[in-house]
């Protein structure tokens, strides 16, 4: 088996599974949010803030955030290995993607933290 | 492909007929690299859009986080985010992001179903691609109505 230093779990099988599990978490989260938008008539600040102040919503959002980090990391890694054939270019691209996911995660935690 | 074919031809060419071989090699032979000749079946198209939408989402998350942060900070910033999302261009971007999400979500669910062995046949793949396109087009149209 080929292990790559830059893949998330260092093995394709592990990455494959991580992407499936994270996809399910993200799917549930976004279906919930889209449903919330679709079925509430007018979303005010109170309703919106009230939703994200709930303990379960914070945990749910945190889960989605962690899933997003793993999912997009594996996803962008896959894409980069398909198109970027130059090792240095690919590594830089992957590093930028990984860094971006880290920033997204910390940013998201900060947003939820303050509530 | 062309290179593979070329090497294969040389290897199988008997050496005593090298002159003839050379003539054959230099003859104009079809090169199978004509992109317009490739077929793109429906499942291939839905698959590449899934990839494109995933990359779009990766970038779009920055906008989503920005909107989430502003909308939760204070009533004033909530109003500000709402205000900045009211222009035509901003609505177009919002619709684009929601569309990418909806498509990626629907195609992703199809992907997961196929992973557990549902619709893995050739016919199933084509049907799945059709359903994916139909469902996401309907959802994207709904989203457009909701945004405007
Ligand atoms: C904002 C959130 C999301 C982002 C940024 C994202 C991004 C990506 C990217 C970049 C890929 C790689 C595409 C490829 O390899 O062709 C991918 C693949 C995938 N995504 Fe997402 N995605 C998100 C949400 C979702 C959701 C909600 C689902 C729901 C089912 C999902 C399901 C999948 C699946 C199953 C794959 C694997 C495709 C494959 O192995 O070819 N994703 N995603």
PDB file of C-alpha atoms and ligand atoms in Angstrom:
ATOM      1  CA  UNK A   1       0.000   0.000   0.000  1.00  0.00           C
ATOM      2  CA  UNK A   2       1.259   3.424  -0.870  1.00  0.00           C
ATOM      3  CA  UNK A   3       1.240   5.843   2.020  1.00  0.00           C
ATOM      4  CA  UNK A   4       1.479   9.504   1.197  1.00  0.00           C
ATOM      5  CA  UNK A   5       2.733  12.075   3.643  1.00  0.00           C
ATOM      6  CA  UNK A   6       0.259  14.691   2.569  1.00  0.00           C
ATOM      7  CA  UNK A   7      -2.955  12.675   2.575  1.00  0.00           C
ATOM      8  CA  UNK A   8      -5.049  13.106   5.690  1.00  0.00           C
ATOM      9  CA  UNK A   9      -4.948   9.592   7.085  1.00  0.00           C
ATOM     10  CA  UNK A  10      -1.845   8.516   5.147  1.00  0.00           C
ATOM     11  CA  UNK A  11      -3.855   5.726   3.573  1.00  0.00           C
ATOM     12  CA  UNK A  12      -6.448   5.794   0.838  1.00  0.00           C
ATOM     13  CA  UNK A  13      -8.876   3.489   2.632  1.00  0.00           C
ATOM     14  CA  UNK A  14      -8.843   5.675   5.720  1.00  0.00           C
ATOM     15  CA  UNK A  15      -9.281   8.853   3.677  1.00  0.00           C
ATOM     16  CA  UNK A  16     -12.113   7.249   1.745  1.00  0.00           C
ATOM     17  CA  UNK A  17     -13.942   6.424   4.960  1.00  0.00           C
ATOM     18  CA  UNK A  18     -13.278   9.843   6.510  1.00  0.00           C
ATOM     19  CA  UNK A  19     -14.776  11.476   3.445  1.00  0.00           C
ATOM     20  CA  UNK A  20     -17.925   9.331   3.638  1.00  0.00           C
ATOM     21  CA  UNK A  21     -18.518   9.862   7.349  1.00  0.00           C
ATOM     22  CA  UNK A  22     -17.871  13.606   7.074  1.00  0.00           C
ATOM     23  CA  UNK A  23     -20.146  13.784   4.017  1.00  0.00           C
ATOM     24  CA  UNK A  24     -23.020  12.325   6.046  1.00  0.00           C
ATOM     25  CA  UNK A  25     -22.482  14.783   8.908  1.00  0.00           C
ATOM     26  CA  UNK A  26     -22.346  17.699   6.460  1.00  0.00           C
ATOM     27  CA  UNK A  27     -25.416  16.462   4.615  1.00  0.00           C
ATOM     28  CA  UNK A  28     -27.476  16.280   7.815  1.00  0.00           C
ATOM     29  CA  UNK A  29     -26.249  19.708   8.915  1.00  0.00           C
ATOM     30  CA  UNK A  30     -26.980  21.462   5.633  1.00  0.00           C
ATOM     31  CA  UNK A  31     -30.341  19.763   5.118  1.00  0.00           C
ATOM     32  CA  UNK A  32     -31.269  21.000   8.589  1.00  0.00           C
ATOM     33  CA  UNK A  33     -30.095  24.560   7.867  1.00  0.00           C
ATOM     34  CA  UNK A  34     -31.728  24.681   4.428  1.00  0.00           C
ATOM     35  CA  UNK A  35     -34.929  23.342   5.972  1.00  0.00           C
ATOM     36  CA  UNK A  36     -34.713  26.018   8.666  1.00  0.00           C
ATOM     37  CA  UNK A  37     -34.465  28.684   5.956  1.00  0.00           C
ATOM     38  CA  UNK A  38     -37.205  27.149   3.859  1.00  0.00           C
ATOM     39  CA  UNK A  39     -39.753  26.699   6.633  1.00  0.00           C
ATOM     40  CA  UNK A  40     -39.365  29.874   8.646  1.00  0.00           C
ATOM     41  CA  UNK A  41     -41.176  32.845   7.202  1.00  0.00           C
ATOM     42  CA  UNK A  42     -38.907  35.727   8.207  1.00  0.00           C
ATOM     43  CA  UNK A  43     -35.676  35.130  10.064  1.00  0.00           C
ATOM     44  CA  UNK A  44     -34.971  37.886  12.562  1.00  0.00           C
ATOM     45  CA  UNK A  45     -31.802  38.407  14.540  1.00  0.00           C
ATOM     46  CA  UNK A  46     -33.506  37.007  17.667  1.00  0.00           C
ATOM     47  CA  UNK A  47     -34.566  33.783  15.968  1.00  0.00           C
ATOM     48  CA  UNK A  48     -31.179  33.328  14.283  1.00  0.00           C
ATOM     49  CA  UNK A  49     -29.136  34.075  17.382  1.00  0.00           C
ATOM     50  CA  UNK A  50     -31.529  31.975  19.461  1.00  0.00           C
ATOM     51  CA  UNK A  51     -30.864  28.986  17.232  1.00  0.00           C
ATOM     52  CA  UNK A  52     -27.084  29.218  17.461  1.00  0.00           C
ATOM     53  CA  UNK A  53     -27.153  29.867  21.215  1.00  0.00           C
ATOM     54  CA  UNK A  54     -28.660  26.437  21.871  1.00  0.00           C
ATOM     55  CA  UNK A  55     -26.217  23.951  23.333  1.00  0.00           C
ATOM     56  CA  UNK A  56     -27.112  21.218  20.854  1.00  0.00           C
ATOM     57  CA  UNK A  57     -26.755  23.614  17.920  1.00  0.00           C
ATOM     58  CA  UNK A  58     -23.258  24.566  19.072  1.00  0.00           C
ATOM     59  CA  UNK A  59     -22.253  20.910  19.245  1.00  0.00           C
ATOM     60  CA  UNK A  60     -23.956  20.237  15.903  1.00  0.00           C
ATOM     61  CA  UNK A  61     -22.131  23.178  14.307  1.00  0.00           C
ATOM     62  CA  UNK A  62     -18.829  22.132  15.824  1.00  0.00           C
ATOM     63  CA  UNK A  63     -19.315  18.634  14.418  1.00  0.00           C
ATOM     64  CA  UNK A  64     -20.078  20.072  11.002  1.00  0.00           C
ATOM     65  CA  UNK A  65     -16.997  22.282  11.250  1.00  0.00           C
ATOM     66  CA  UNK A  66     -14.746  19.338  12.074  1.00  0.00           C
ATOM     67  CA  UNK A  67     -16.360  17.285   9.307  1.00  0.00           C
ATOM     68  CA  UNK A  68     -15.856  20.161   6.874  1.00  0.00           C
ATOM     69  CA  UNK A  69     -12.171  20.359   7.759  1.00  0.00           C
ATOM     70  CA  UNK A  70     -11.605  16.667   7.081  1.00  0.00           C
ATOM     71  CA  UNK A  71     -13.943  16.471   4.084  1.00  0.00           C
ATOM     72  CA  UNK A  72     -12.573  19.421   2.165  1.00  0.00           C
ATOM     73  CA  UNK A  73      -9.001  18.471   3.014  1.00  0.00           C
ATOM     74  CA  UNK A  74      -9.406  14.965   1.579  1.00  0.00           C
ATOM     75  CA  UNK A  75     -11.471  16.340  -1.314  1.00  0.00           C
ATOM     76  CA  UNK A  76      -9.009  19.012  -2.363  1.00  0.00           C
ATOM     77  CA  UNK A  77      -6.153  16.543  -1.885  1.00  0.00           C
ATOM     78  CA  UNK A  78      -7.838  14.142  -4.300  1.00  0.00           C
ATOM     79  CA  UNK A  79      -8.391  16.891  -6.827  1.00  0.00           C
ATOM     80  CA  UNK A  80      -4.780  18.081  -6.563  1.00  0.00           C
ATOM     81  CA  UNK A  81      -3.334  14.605  -7.131  1.00  0.00           C
ATOM     82  CA  UNK A  82      -5.399  14.336 -10.314  1.00  0.00           C
ATOM     83  CA  UNK A  83      -4.324  17.579 -11.942  1.00  0.00           C
ATOM     84  CA  UNK A  84      -1.058  18.769 -10.448  1.00  0.00           C
ATOM     85  CA  UNK A  85       1.685  16.500 -11.667  1.00  0.00           C
ATOM     86  CA  UNK A  86       4.578  18.605 -10.450  1.00  0.00           C
ATOM     87  CA  UNK A  87       5.481  17.553  -6.903  1.00  0.00           C
ATOM     88  CA  UNK A  88       6.423  20.991  -5.626  1.00  0.00           C
ATOM     89  CA  UNK A  89       3.340  22.700  -7.065  1.00  0.00           C
ATOM     90  CA  UNK A  90       1.126  19.977  -5.667  1.00  0.00           C
ATOM     91  CA  UNK A  91       2.671  20.191  -2.232  1.00  0.00           C
ATOM     92  CA  UNK A  92       2.243  23.972  -2.114  1.00  0.00           C
ATOM     93  CA  UNK A  93      -1.378  23.646  -3.257  1.00  0.00           C
ATOM     94  CA  UNK A  94      -2.090  21.025  -0.605  1.00  0.00           C
ATOM     95  CA  UNK A  95      -0.392  23.099   2.068  1.00  0.00           C
ATOM     96  CA  UNK A  96      -2.504  26.136   1.149  1.00  0.00           C
ATOM     97  CA  UNK A  97      -5.683  24.020   1.248  1.00  0.00           C
ATOM     98  CA  UNK A  98      -4.754  22.477   4.579  1.00  0.00           C
ATOM     99  CA  UNK A  99      -3.898  25.893   6.000  1.00  0.00           C
ATOM    100  CA  UNK A 100      -7.203  27.296   4.752  1.00  0.00           C
ATOM    101  CA  UNK A 101      -9.119  24.469   6.435  1.00  0.00           C
ATOM    102  CA  UNK A 102      -7.282  25.188   9.664  1.00  0.00           C
ATOM    103  CA  UNK A 103      -8.179  28.872   9.453  1.00  0.00           C
ATOM    104  CA  UNK A 104     -11.820  27.975   8.698  1.00  0.00           C
ATOM    105  CA  UNK A 105     -11.922  25.695  11.719  1.00  0.00           C
ATOM    106  CA  UNK A 106     -10.410  28.188  14.171  1.00  0.00           C
ATOM    107  CA  UNK A 107     -12.576  30.978  12.732  1.00  0.00           C
ATOM    108  CA  UNK A 108     -15.704  28.870  13.140  1.00  0.00           C
ATOM    109  CA  UNK A 109     -14.857  27.941  16.709  1.00  0.00           C
ATOM    110  CA  UNK A 110     -14.332  31.622  17.480  1.00  0.00           C
ATOM    111  CA  UNK A 111     -17.734  32.517  16.020  1.00  0.00           C
ATOM    112  CA  UNK A 112     -19.486  29.859  18.086  1.00  0.00           C
ATOM    113  CA  UNK A 113     -17.384  30.559  21.180  1.00  0.00           C
ATOM    114  CA  UNK A 114     -18.589  34.130  21.506  1.00  0.00           C
ATOM    115  CA  UNK A 115     -22.266  33.201  21.771  1.00  0.00           C
TER     116      UNK A 115
ATOM    117  CA  UNK B   1      -2.234   6.476 -26.312  1.00  0.00           C
ATOM    118  CA  UNK B   2      -0.448   7.495 -29.451  1.00  0.00           C
ATOM    119  CA  UNK B   3       2.906   6.863 -27.812  1.00  0.00           C
ATOM    120  CA  UNK B   4       1.807   3.501 -26.456  1.00  0.00           C
ATOM    121  CA  UNK B   5       0.601   2.494 -29.842  1.00  0.00           C
ATOM    122  CA  UNK B   6       3.831   3.599 -31.448  1.00  0.00           C
ATOM    123  CA  UNK B   7       5.973   1.552 -29.068  1.00  0.00           C
ATOM    124  CA  UNK B   8       3.781  -1.437 -29.440  1.00  0.00           C
ATOM    125  CA  UNK B   9       4.058  -1.226 -33.179  1.00  0.00           C
ATOM    126  CA  UNK B  10       7.836  -1.100 -33.093  1.00  0.00           C
ATOM    127  CA  UNK B  11       8.081  -4.049 -30.744  1.00  0.00           C
ATOM    128  CA  UNK B  12       5.919  -6.267 -32.849  1.00  0.00           C
ATOM    129  CA  UNK B  13       7.519  -5.208 -36.098  1.00  0.00           C
ATOM    130  CA  UNK B  14       9.682  -8.011 -37.484  1.00  0.00           C
ATOM    131  CA  UNK B  15      13.235  -6.746 -37.955  1.00  0.00           C
ATOM    132  CA  UNK B  16      13.732  -8.241 -41.414  1.00  0.00           C
ATOM    133  CA  UNK B  17      10.953  -6.115 -42.755  1.00  0.00           C
ATOM    134  CA  UNK B  18      12.398  -2.976 -41.261  1.00  0.00           C
ATOM    135  CA  UNK B  19      12.016  -0.924 -44.397  1.00  0.00           C
ATOM    136  CA  UNK B  20       8.398  -1.742 -44.650  1.00  0.00           C
ATOM    137  CA  UNK B  21       8.116  -1.164 -40.943  1.00  0.00           C
ATOM    138  CA  UNK B  22       9.578   2.301 -41.220  1.00  0.00           C
ATOM    139  CA  UNK B  23       7.228   3.153 -44.017  1.00  0.00           C
ATOM    140  CA  UNK B  24       4.301   2.017 -41.939  1.00  0.00           C
ATOM    141  CA  UNK B  25       5.468   3.985 -38.924  1.00  0.00           C
ATOM    142  CA  UNK B  26       5.855   7.161 -40.927  1.00  0.00           C
ATOM    143  CA  UNK B  27       2.499   6.692 -42.556  1.00  0.00           C
ATOM    144  CA  UNK B  28      -0.233   8.962 -41.322  1.00  0.00           C
ATOM    145  CA  UNK B  29      -2.069   6.926 -38.751  1.00  0.00           C
ATOM    146  CA  UNK B  30      -5.046   8.027 -36.692  1.00  0.00           C
ATOM    147  CA  UNK B  31      -4.067   9.552 -33.368  1.00  0.00           C
ATOM    148  CA  UNK B  32      -6.626   8.926 -30.711  1.00  0.00           C
ATOM    149  CA  UNK B  33      -6.176  12.239 -28.947  1.00  0.00           C
ATOM    150  CA  UNK B  34      -8.937  14.146 -30.660  1.00  0.00           C
ATOM    151  CA  UNK B  35     -10.912  15.502 -27.718  1.00  0.00           C
ATOM    152  CA  UNK B  36     -13.982  16.097 -29.833  1.00  0.00           C
ATOM    153  CA  UNK B  37     -14.075  12.358 -30.501  1.00  0.00           C
ATOM    154  CA  UNK B  38     -14.452  11.426 -26.857  1.00  0.00           C
ATOM    155  CA  UNK B  39     -17.900  10.628 -25.573  1.00  0.00           C
ATOM    156  CA  UNK B  40     -19.023  12.160 -22.307  1.00  0.00           C
ATOM    157  CA  UNK B  41     -21.819   9.997 -20.953  1.00  0.00           C
ATOM    158  CA  UNK B  42     -24.256  11.582 -18.496  1.00  0.00           C
ATOM    159  CA  UNK B  43     -22.680   9.979 -15.397  1.00  0.00           C
ATOM    160  CA  UNK B  44     -19.311  11.470 -16.418  1.00  0.00           C
ATOM    161  CA  UNK B  45     -20.882  14.925 -16.646  1.00  0.00           C
ATOM    162  CA  UNK B  46     -22.663  14.714 -13.283  1.00  0.00           C
ATOM    163  CA  UNK B  47     -19.427  13.465 -11.750  1.00  0.00           C
ATOM    164  CA  UNK B  48     -17.315  16.345 -13.018  1.00  0.00           C
ATOM    165  CA  UNK B  49     -19.912  18.903 -11.867  1.00  0.00           C
ATOM    166  CA  UNK B  50     -19.786  17.276  -8.430  1.00  0.00           C
ATOM    167  CA  UNK B  51     -16.054  17.885  -8.374  1.00  0.00           C
ATOM    168  CA  UNK B  52     -16.369  21.468  -9.637  1.00  0.00           C
ATOM    169  CA  UNK B  53     -19.089  22.223  -7.080  1.00  0.00           C
ATOM    170  CA  UNK B  54     -16.883  20.801  -4.313  1.00  0.00           C
ATOM    171  CA  UNK B  55     -14.035  23.136  -5.241  1.00  0.00           C
ATOM    172  CA  UNK B  56     -16.462  26.080  -5.480  1.00  0.00           C
ATOM    173  CA  UNK B  57     -17.748  25.247  -1.993  1.00  0.00           C
ATOM    174  CA  UNK B  58     -14.231  25.145  -0.612  1.00  0.00           C
ATOM    175  CA  UNK B  59     -13.850  28.791  -1.635  1.00  0.00           C
ATOM    176  CA  UNK B  60     -17.448  29.719  -0.785  1.00  0.00           C
ATOM    177  CA  UNK B  61     -17.028  28.660   2.846  1.00  0.00           C
ATOM    178  CA  UNK B  62     -15.116  31.915   3.382  1.00  0.00           C
ATOM    179  CA  UNK B  63     -18.243  33.869   2.393  1.00  0.00           C
ATOM    180  CA  UNK B  64     -20.464  31.639   4.511  1.00  0.00           C
ATOM    181  CA  UNK B  65     -18.258  32.100   7.568  1.00  0.00           C
ATOM    182  CA  UNK B  66     -18.186  35.849   7.026  1.00  0.00           C
ATOM    183  CA  UNK B  67     -21.984  35.927   6.819  1.00  0.00           C
ATOM    184  CA  UNK B  68     -22.357  33.672   9.843  1.00  0.00           C
ATOM    185  CA  UNK B  69     -20.039  35.807  11.916  1.00  0.00           C
ATOM    186  CA  UNK B  70     -21.750  39.061  10.982  1.00  0.00           C
ATOM    187  CA  UNK B  71     -25.243  37.668  11.393  1.00  0.00           C
ATOM    188  CA  UNK B  72     -24.545  36.469  14.931  1.00  0.00           C
ATOM    189  CA  UNK B  73     -22.446  39.333  16.299  1.00  0.00           C
ATOM    190  CA  UNK B  74     -25.078  41.982  16.956  1.00  0.00           C
ATOM    191  CA  UNK B  75     -28.463  43.143  15.645  1.00  0.00           C
ATOM    192  CA  UNK B  76     -26.641  45.898  13.749  1.00  0.00           C
ATOM    193  CA  UNK B  77     -24.213  43.566  12.013  1.00  0.00           C
ATOM    194  CA  UNK B  78     -27.105  41.188  11.285  1.00  0.00           C
ATOM    195  CA  UNK B  79     -28.853  44.040   9.488  1.00  0.00           C
ATOM    196  CA  UNK B  80     -25.604  44.900   7.737  1.00  0.00           C
ATOM    197  CA  UNK B  81     -25.143  41.369   6.382  1.00  0.00           C
ATOM    198  CA  UNK B  82     -28.763  41.345   5.258  1.00  0.00           C
ATOM    199  CA  UNK B  83     -28.289  44.736   3.589  1.00  0.00           C
ATOM    200  CA  UNK B  84     -25.131  43.707   1.774  1.00  0.00           C
ATOM    201  CA  UNK B  85     -26.879  40.610   0.476  1.00  0.00           C
ATOM    202  CA  UNK B  86     -29.772  42.566  -1.053  1.00  0.00           C
ATOM    203  CA  UNK B  87     -28.148  43.794  -4.264  1.00  0.00           C
ATOM    204  CA  UNK B  88     -28.647  41.937  -7.526  1.00  0.00           C
ATOM    205  CA  UNK B  89     -25.022  40.886  -7.824  1.00  0.00           C
ATOM    206  CA  UNK B  90     -24.856  39.743  -4.212  1.00  0.00           C
ATOM    207  CA  UNK B  91     -28.026  37.718  -4.693  1.00  0.00           C
ATOM    208  CA  UNK B  92     -26.513  36.133  -7.765  1.00  0.00           C
ATOM    209  CA  UNK B  93     -23.476  35.053  -5.736  1.00  0.00           C
ATOM    210  CA  UNK B  94     -25.704  33.778  -2.936  1.00  0.00           C
ATOM    211  CA  UNK B  95     -27.764  31.793  -5.404  1.00  0.00           C
ATOM    212  CA  UNK B  96     -24.588  30.445  -6.972  1.00  0.00           C
ATOM    213  CA  UNK B  97     -23.241  29.246  -3.638  1.00  0.00           C
ATOM    214  CA  UNK B  98     -26.565  27.681  -2.634  1.00  0.00           C
ATOM    215  CA  UNK B  99     -26.773  26.012  -6.051  1.00  0.00           C
ATOM    216  CA  UNK B 100     -23.280  24.552  -5.702  1.00  0.00           C
ATOM    217  CA  UNK B 101     -24.217  23.274  -2.253  1.00  0.00           C
ATOM    218  CA  UNK B 102     -27.507  21.768  -3.426  1.00  0.00           C
ATOM    219  CA  UNK B 103     -25.912  20.074  -6.386  1.00  0.00           C
ATOM    220  CA  UNK B 104     -22.977  18.754  -4.365  1.00  0.00           C
ATOM    221  CA  UNK B 105     -25.392  17.511  -1.722  1.00  0.00           C
ATOM    222  CA  UNK B 106     -27.682  15.686  -4.155  1.00  0.00           C
ATOM    223  CA  UNK B 107     -24.834  14.212  -6.214  1.00  0.00           C
ATOM    224  CA  UNK B 108     -23.016  13.353  -2.972  1.00  0.00           C
ATOM    225  CA  UNK B 109     -26.030  11.381  -1.740  1.00  0.00           C
ATOM    226  CA  UNK B 110     -26.128   9.515  -5.047  1.00  0.00           C
ATOM    227  CA  UNK B 111     -22.421   8.838  -4.631  1.00  0.00           C
ATOM    228  CA  UNK B 112     -22.966   7.398  -1.158  1.00  0.00           C
ATOM    229  CA  UNK B 113     -25.828   5.212  -2.400  1.00  0.00           C
ATOM    230  CA  UNK B 114     -23.590   3.826  -5.119  1.00  0.00           C
ATOM    231  CA  UNK B 115     -20.847   3.248  -2.539  1.00  0.00           C
ATOM    232  CA  UNK B 116     -23.161   0.888  -0.670  1.00  0.00           C
ATOM    233  CA  UNK B 117     -23.946  -0.855  -3.919  1.00  0.00           C
ATOM    234  CA  UNK B 118     -27.197   0.740  -5.024  1.00  0.00           C
ATOM    235  CA  UNK B 119     -27.434   1.510  -8.730  1.00  0.00           C
ATOM    236  CA  UNK B 120     -23.989   0.277  -9.635  1.00  0.00           C
ATOM    237  CA  UNK B 121     -25.009  -1.139 -12.983  1.00  0.00           C
ATOM    238  CA  UNK B 122     -24.607   0.746 -16.259  1.00  0.00           C
ATOM    239  CA  UNK B 123     -28.345   1.436 -16.428  1.00  0.00           C
ATOM    240  CA  UNK B 124     -28.402   2.345 -12.754  1.00  0.00           C
ATOM    241  CA  UNK B 125     -25.582   4.811 -13.286  1.00  0.00           C
ATOM    242  CA  UNK B 126     -27.380   6.571 -16.117  1.00  0.00           C
ATOM    243  CA  UNK B 127     -30.660   6.626 -14.207  1.00  0.00           C
ATOM    244  CA  UNK B 128     -28.904   7.923 -11.076  1.00  0.00           C
ATOM    245  CA  UNK B 129     -27.287  10.693 -13.112  1.00  0.00           C
ATOM    246  CA  UNK B 130     -30.665  11.679 -14.581  1.00  0.00           C
ATOM    247  CA  UNK B 131     -32.336  11.725 -11.165  1.00  0.00           C
ATOM    248  CA  UNK B 132     -29.420  13.721  -9.728  1.00  0.00           C
ATOM    249  CA  UNK B 133     -29.730  16.345 -12.458  1.00  0.00           C
ATOM    250  CA  UNK B 134     -33.528  16.543 -12.271  1.00  0.00           C
ATOM    251  CA  UNK B 135     -33.685  16.804  -8.469  1.00  0.00           C
ATOM    252  CA  UNK B 136     -30.939  19.399  -8.243  1.00  0.00           C
ATOM    253  CA  UNK B 137     -32.375  21.532 -11.051  1.00  0.00           C
ATOM    254  CA  UNK B 138     -35.723  21.640  -9.241  1.00  0.00           C
ATOM    255  CA  UNK B 139     -34.071  22.473  -5.900  1.00  0.00           C
ATOM    256  CA  UNK B 140     -31.863  25.137  -7.507  1.00  0.00           C
ATOM    257  CA  UNK B 141     -34.924  26.779  -9.078  1.00  0.00           C
ATOM    258  CA  UNK B 142     -36.658  26.790  -5.688  1.00  0.00           C
ATOM    259  CA  UNK B 143     -33.546  28.324  -4.169  1.00  0.00           C
ATOM    260  CA  UNK B 144     -33.594  31.041  -6.831  1.00  0.00           C
ATOM    261  CA  UNK B 145     -37.180  31.892  -5.929  1.00  0.00           C
ATOM    262  CA  UNK B 146     -36.285  31.942  -2.232  1.00  0.00           C
ATOM    263  CA  UNK B 147     -33.281  34.230  -2.766  1.00  0.00           C
ATOM    264  CA  UNK B 148     -35.275  36.749  -4.809  1.00  0.00           C
TER     265      UNK B 148
HETATM  266  C1  LIG C   1     -19.438  22.984   2.182  1.00  0.00           C
HETATM  267  C2  LIG C   1     -19.239  21.737   2.264  1.00  0.00           C
HETATM  268  C3  LIG C   1     -18.489  20.861   1.293  1.00  0.00           C
HETATM  269  C4  LIG C   1     -17.290  21.056   0.628  1.00  0.00           C
HETATM  270  C5  LIG C   1     -16.379  22.285   0.690  1.00  0.00           C
HETATM  271  C6  LIG C   1     -17.048  19.862  -0.155  1.00  0.00           C
HETATM  272  C7  LIG C   1     -15.944  19.661  -0.970  1.00  0.00           C
HETATM  273  C8  LIG C   1     -15.662  18.500  -1.650  1.00  0.00           C
HETATM  274  C9  LIG C   1     -14.556  18.294  -2.532  1.00  0.00           C
HETATM  275  C10 LIG C   1     -13.500  19.332  -2.911  1.00  0.00           C
HETATM  276  C11 LIG C   1     -14.610  17.002  -2.981  1.00  0.00           C
HETATM  277  C12 LIG C   1     -13.642  16.315  -3.936  1.00  0.00           C
HETATM  278  C13 LIG C   1     -14.287  16.115  -5.280  1.00  0.00           C
HETATM  279  C14 LIG C   1     -13.647  15.040  -6.091  1.00  0.00           C
HETATM  280  O1  LIG C   1     -12.784  14.305  -5.605  1.00  0.00           O
HETATM  281  O2  LIG C   1     -14.045  14.913  -7.242  1.00  0.00           O
HETATM  282  C15 LIG C   1     -15.749  16.387  -2.360  1.00  0.00           C
HETATM  283  C16 LIG C   1     -16.129  15.069  -2.556  1.00  0.00           C
HETATM  284  C17 LIG C   1     -17.261  14.492  -2.011  1.00  0.00           C
HETATM  285  N1  LIG C   1     -18.283  15.158  -1.359  1.00  0.00           N
HETATM  286 FE1  LIG C   1     -18.167  17.048  -0.660  1.00  0.00          FE
HETATM  287  N2  LIG C   1     -18.069  18.963   0.034  1.00  0.00           N
HETATM  288  C18 LIG C   1     -18.973  19.553   0.901  1.00  0.00           C
HETATM  289  C19 LIG C   1     -20.174  19.032   1.324  1.00  0.00           C
HETATM  290  C20 LIG C   1     -20.643  17.770   1.011  1.00  0.00           C
HETATM  291  C21 LIG C   1     -21.920  17.268   1.393  1.00  0.00           C
HETATM  292  C22 LIG C   1     -22.998  18.038   2.168  1.00  0.00           C
HETATM  293  C23 LIG C   1     -22.010  16.005   0.926  1.00  0.00           C
HETATM  294  C24 LIG C   1     -23.253  15.166   1.115  1.00  0.00           C
HETATM  295  C25 LIG C   1     -23.444  13.977   0.775  1.00  0.00           C
HETATM  296  C26 LIG C   1     -20.766  15.690   0.231  1.00  0.00           C
HETATM  297  C27 LIG C   1     -20.419  14.484  -0.378  1.00  0.00           C
HETATM  298  C28 LIG C   1     -19.244  14.216  -1.023  1.00  0.00           C
HETATM  299  C29 LIG C   1     -18.818  12.909  -1.482  1.00  0.00           C
HETATM  300  C30 LIG C   1     -19.585  11.597  -1.313  1.00  0.00           C
HETATM  301  C31 LIG C   1     -17.567  13.082  -2.081  1.00  0.00           C
HETATM  302  C32 LIG C   1     -16.679  11.995  -2.671  1.00  0.00           C
HETATM  303  C33 LIG C   1     -16.631  12.042  -4.148  1.00  0.00           C
HETATM  304  C34 LIG C   1     -15.617  11.092  -4.708  1.00  0.00           C
HETATM  305  O3  LIG C   1     -15.048  10.269  -3.980  1.00  0.00           O
HETATM  306  O4  LIG C   1     -15.414  11.176  -5.916  1.00  0.00           O
HETATM  307  N3  LIG C   1     -19.964  16.810   0.296  1.00  0.00           N
HETATM  308  N4  LIG C   1     -16.395  17.321  -1.569  1.00  0.00           N
END
